[in-house]
Each structure stands twice: as structure tokens, then as C-alpha cells.
């Protein structure tokens, strides 16, 4: 699954650690999601969507 | 923003608290295991009523450690829960397969010594540690 987390994070000038804090996950988990090595659960994906204020499908796309 | 930070502080603090709690329970379990094992040899006379009491206390502390481990797992985020799940699955499988094979070697007298459960515990623990290490690297 592709995602735009890294771009959205960079637009807000957040570090991985800061995004991790906001999503209540570890920095390693944010890194793995950004690299496409780990697909988040639906609740976590919705949490990211709420955080960035955009629809979930604009952040995560099926490859 | 402050709500987000306070929520994450709560999440991080909760994880830290449960990790420390698990460490305390583990240390207590190891200590009571050592007392139950070596007590009859070096602290009190063999055959004393203290031996079953020490074993009972160790058992109770062990259940506490299991509960603390469960709570610790619940406090991890979903990726680390998956790493732990995969590591525990592999460790359980290796423990079962190697343990039964080891038992068969003992029963059929292929090995001269009796099978020791402590060897199995070491195999399971090392398998678990290596699996967690590999799992962590996989998602890096």
C-alpha cells in the first residue's frame, strides 16, 4: 500500500517522532509505514486522516 | 495540539509504566525461582516445609509476571504487537518441535543424559530473542 505520510509530514515540518506522538505509535512504526514496510490498521489510518484533515483515500492508496 | 501532546504523553507514559512493571515482575520471578531452587541446598534444610512454600510463592509471582506481560503487550503499538506475535509464534513452534524431538532422544536412549527442561527454556528464550531482533530489522 502506498501512502503520502512522508509528504504530508514534511509539509507541516514535523519529524517522524512528532508524527508518532500525535498518532500514539512509536517512531519506528511511522518510519515503517512511510517506507511501505508496514500497512497500518484501519483505525490507525483513520486517525492519520483525522490528523491531516483529509479523506483516508487521499493518504493511503492501494498499489 | 496540547490535547494531542497530552494524549501521546499518556500513551508513552503508559508504555513506560507497563514496561517497568513487567521488569519488576520478571526480576521478582527470577529471584523467587532462585530461592525455590537453591533454598533447600543453601538456606534451609532439605525436606523443610519452606520448600513447597517457596515454590508456591514462585508460582504466584509467575502468574503476576504473565499478567504484566499481557498488559505490556497491550500497551505496544500495532507494529510492535505484530513483531511480538510473530516472535512468540516462532518460539512456541520451535519449543514444541525441538522439545518433543529432545524428549524422544531421551526416551529412546539416543542421548545418555536425562532431558532437562532448562535446555528447552533456553532454546525458547533464544528463539524468541532472535525472532524479535529479526522482526524489528524487517520493519526498519
PDB file of N, CA, C and O in Angstrom, chain A residues 21-22 24-26 28-29 31-32 37-38 40-41 44, chain B residues 1 4-5 7-8 11 77-80 82 138-140:
ATOM      1  N   UNK A  21       4.153  10.821  17.950  1.00  0.00           N
ATOM      2  CA  UNK A  21       3.493  11.284  19.181  1.00  0.00           C
ATOM      3  C   UNK A  21       2.019  11.562  18.938  1.00  0.00           C
ATOM      4  O   UNK A  21       1.162  11.165  19.718  1.00  0.00           O
ATOM      5  N   UNK A  22       1.747  12.219  17.795  1.00  0.00           N
ATOM      6  CA  UNK A  22       0.361  12.583  17.503  1.00  0.00           C
ATOM      7  C   UNK A  22      -0.498  11.360  17.181  1.00  0.00           C
ATOM      8  O   UNK A  22      -1.703  11.344  17.440  1.00  0.00           O
ATOM      9  N   UNK A  24       0.156   8.398  18.412  1.00  0.00           N
ATOM     10  CA  UNK A  24       0.304   7.488  19.559  1.00  0.00           C
ATOM     11  C   UNK A  24       0.853   6.126  19.144  1.00  0.00           C
ATOM     12  O   UNK A  24       0.314   5.074  19.507  1.00  0.00           O
ATOM     13  N   UNK A  25       1.901   6.184  18.323  1.00  0.00           N
ATOM     14  CA  UNK A  25       2.660   4.982  17.960  1.00  0.00           C
ATOM     15  C   UNK A  25       4.138   5.323  18.125  1.00  0.00           C
ATOM     16  O   UNK A  25       4.492   6.464  18.409  1.00  0.00           O
ATOM     17  N   UNK A  26       4.999   4.333  17.910  1.00  0.00           N
ATOM     18  CA  UNK A  26       6.432   4.595  18.030  1.00  0.00           C
ATOM     19  C   UNK A  26       6.969   5.237  16.749  1.00  0.00           C
ATOM     20  O   UNK A  26       6.345   5.144  15.682  1.00  0.00           O
ATOM     21  N   UNK A  28       9.510   4.236  15.123  1.00  0.00           N
ATOM     22  CA  UNK A  28       9.838   3.135  14.214  1.00  0.00           C
ATOM     23  C   UNK A  28       8.631   2.730  13.371  1.00  0.00           C
ATOM     24  O   UNK A  28       8.770   2.372  12.204  1.00  0.00           O
ATOM     25  N   UNK A  29       7.447   2.796  13.982  1.00  0.00           N
ATOM     26  CA  UNK A  29       6.231   2.423  13.256  1.00  0.00           C
ATOM     27  C   UNK A  29       5.923   3.445  12.165  1.00  0.00           C
ATOM     28  O   UNK A  29       5.569   3.078  11.036  1.00  0.00           O
ATOM     29  N   UNK A  31       8.109   5.295  10.642  1.00  0.00           N
ATOM     30  CA  UNK A  31       9.141   5.059   9.623  1.00  0.00           C
ATOM     31  C   UNK A  31       8.771   3.872   8.732  1.00  0.00           C
ATOM     32  O   UNK A  31       8.882   3.938   7.497  1.00  0.00           O
ATOM     33  N   UNK A  32       8.317   2.782   9.354  1.00  0.00           N
ATOM     34  CA  UNK A  32       7.950   1.581   8.588  1.00  0.00           C
ATOM     35  C   UNK A  32       6.750   1.843   7.675  1.00  0.00           C
ATOM     36  O   UNK A  32       6.708   1.359   6.539  1.00  0.00           O
ATOM     37  N   UNK A  37       6.745  -0.570   4.487  1.00  0.00           N
ATOM     38  CA  UNK A  37       7.093  -1.893   5.030  1.00  0.00           C
ATOM     39  C   UNK A  37       6.021  -2.419   5.973  1.00  0.00           C
ATOM     40  O   UNK A  37       6.008  -3.599   6.302  1.00  0.00           O
ATOM     41  N   UNK A  38       5.170  -1.509   6.451  1.00  0.00           N
ATOM     42  CA  UNK A  38       4.106  -1.919   7.364  1.00  0.00           C
ATOM     43  C   UNK A  38       2.829  -1.182   6.996  1.00  0.00           C
ATOM     44  O   UNK A  38       2.840   0.048   6.860  1.00  0.00           O
ATOM     45  N   UNK A  40      -0.728   0.137   8.035  1.00  0.00           N
ATOM     46  CA  UNK A  40      -1.443   0.414   9.289  1.00  0.00           C
ATOM     47  C   UNK A  40      -2.826  -0.214   9.295  1.00  0.00           C
ATOM     48  O   UNK A  40      -3.415  -0.479   8.238  1.00  0.00           O
ATOM     49  N   UNK A  41      -3.345  -0.409  10.489  1.00  0.00           N
ATOM     50  CA  UNK A  41      -4.721  -0.902  10.628  1.00  0.00           C
ATOM     51  C   UNK A  41      -5.683   0.206  10.194  1.00  0.00           C
ATOM     52  O   UNK A  41      -5.288   1.384  10.074  1.00  0.00           O
ATOM     53  N   UNK A  44      -5.867   3.101  12.734  1.00  0.00           N
ATOM     54  CA  UNK A  44      -4.702   3.994  12.682  1.00  0.00           C
ATOM     55  C   UNK A  44      -4.731   4.849  11.417  1.00  0.00           C
ATOM     56  O   UNK A  44      -4.378   6.041  11.451  1.00  0.00           O
TER      57      UNK A  44
ATOM     58  N   UNK B   1      -3.697  20.677  19.767  1.00  0.00           N
ATOM     59  CA  UNK B   1      -2.264  20.388  19.829  1.00  0.00           C
ATOM     60  C   UNK B   1      -1.855  19.911  21.219  1.00  0.00           C
ATOM     61  O   UNK B   1      -1.253  18.876  21.389  1.00  0.00           O
ATOM     62  N   UNK B   4      -3.367  16.650  21.816  1.00  0.00           N
ATOM     63  CA  UNK B   4      -2.624  15.586  21.148  1.00  0.00           C
ATOM     64  C   UNK B   4      -1.376  15.228  21.944  1.00  0.00           C
ATOM     65  O   UNK B   4      -1.052  14.067  22.143  1.00  0.00           O
ATOM     66  N   UNK B   5      -0.668  16.283  22.405  1.00  0.00           N
ATOM     67  CA  UNK B   5       0.559  16.025  23.155  1.00  0.00           C
ATOM     68  C   UNK B   5       0.269  15.322  24.468  1.00  0.00           C
ATOM     69  O   UNK B   5       0.974  14.394  24.853  1.00  0.00           O
ATOM     70  N   UNK B   7      -2.254  13.439  25.098  1.00  0.00           N
ATOM     71  CA  UNK B   7      -2.669  12.061  24.811  1.00  0.00           C
ATOM     72  C   UNK B   7      -1.464  11.176  24.547  1.00  0.00           C
ATOM     73  O   UNK B   7      -1.370  10.055  25.040  1.00  0.00           O
ATOM     74  N   UNK B   8      -0.501  11.723  23.729  1.00  0.00           N
ATOM     75  CA  UNK B   8       0.678  10.922  23.408  1.00  0.00           C
ATOM     76  C   UNK B   8       1.563  10.744  24.629  1.00  0.00           C
ATOM     77  O   UNK B   8       2.177   9.709  24.815  1.00  0.00           O
ATOM     78  N   UNK B  11       0.145   7.991  26.342  1.00  0.00           N
ATOM     79  CA  UNK B  11       0.463   6.706  25.699  1.00  0.00           C
ATOM     80  C   UNK B  11       1.889   6.287  26.031  1.00  0.00           C
ATOM     81  O   UNK B  11       2.146   5.143  26.414  1.00  0.00           O
ATOM     82  N   UNK B  77       2.378  -0.498  20.321  1.00  0.00           N
ATOM     83  CA  UNK B  77       1.621  -0.117  19.127  1.00  0.00           C
ATOM     84  C   UNK B  77       1.475  -1.341  18.215  1.00  0.00           C
ATOM     85  O   UNK B  77       2.063  -2.398  18.463  1.00  0.00           O
ATOM     86  N   UNK B  78       0.671  -1.180  17.159  1.00  0.00           N
ATOM     87  CA  UNK B  78       0.284  -2.362  16.375  1.00  0.00           C
ATOM     88  C   UNK B  78       1.453  -3.041  15.658  1.00  0.00           C
ATOM     89  O   UNK B  78       1.460  -4.259  15.506  1.00  0.00           O
ATOM     90  N   UNK B  79       2.464  -2.278  15.240  1.00  0.00           N
ATOM     91  CA  UNK B  79       3.594  -2.919  14.570  1.00  0.00           C
ATOM     92  C   UNK B  79       4.412  -3.757  15.552  1.00  0.00           C
ATOM     93  O   UNK B  79       4.809  -4.882  15.241  1.00  0.00           O
ATOM     94  N   UNK B  80       4.647  -3.203  16.734  1.00  0.00           N
ATOM     95  CA  UNK B  80       5.410  -3.960  17.725  1.00  0.00           C
ATOM     96  C   UNK B  80       4.615  -5.149  18.262  1.00  0.00           C
ATOM     97  O   UNK B  80       5.198  -6.174  18.621  1.00  0.00           O
ATOM     98  N   UNK B  82       2.696  -6.890  16.359  1.00  0.00           N
ATOM     99  CA  UNK B  82       2.873  -7.902  15.309  1.00  0.00           C
ATOM    100  C   UNK B  82       4.241  -8.573  15.426  1.00  0.00           C
ATOM    101  O   UNK B  82       4.357  -9.790  15.275  1.00  0.00           O
ATOM    102  N   UNK B 138      13.246  -6.228  10.123  1.00  0.00           N
ATOM    103  CA  UNK B 138      12.411  -6.360   8.916  1.00  0.00           C
ATOM    104  C   UNK B 138      11.611  -5.097   8.648  1.00  0.00           C
ATOM    105  O   UNK B 138      11.410  -4.702   7.501  1.00  0.00           O
ATOM    106  N   UNK B 139      11.138  -4.456   9.715  1.00  0.00           N
ATOM    107  CA  UNK B 139      10.307  -3.260   9.548  1.00  0.00           C
ATOM    108  C   UNK B 139      11.113  -1.965   9.634  1.00  0.00           C
ATOM    109  O   UNK B 139      10.547  -0.888   9.672  1.00  0.00           O
ATOM    110  N   UNK B 140      12.453  -2.083   9.672  1.00  0.00           N
ATOM    111  CA  UNK B 140      13.276  -0.881   9.812  1.00  0.00           C
ATOM    112  C   UNK B 140      13.363  -0.140   8.482  1.00  0.00           C
ATOM    113  O   UNK B 140      13.471  -0.754   7.449  1.00  0.00           O
TER     114      UNK B 140
END
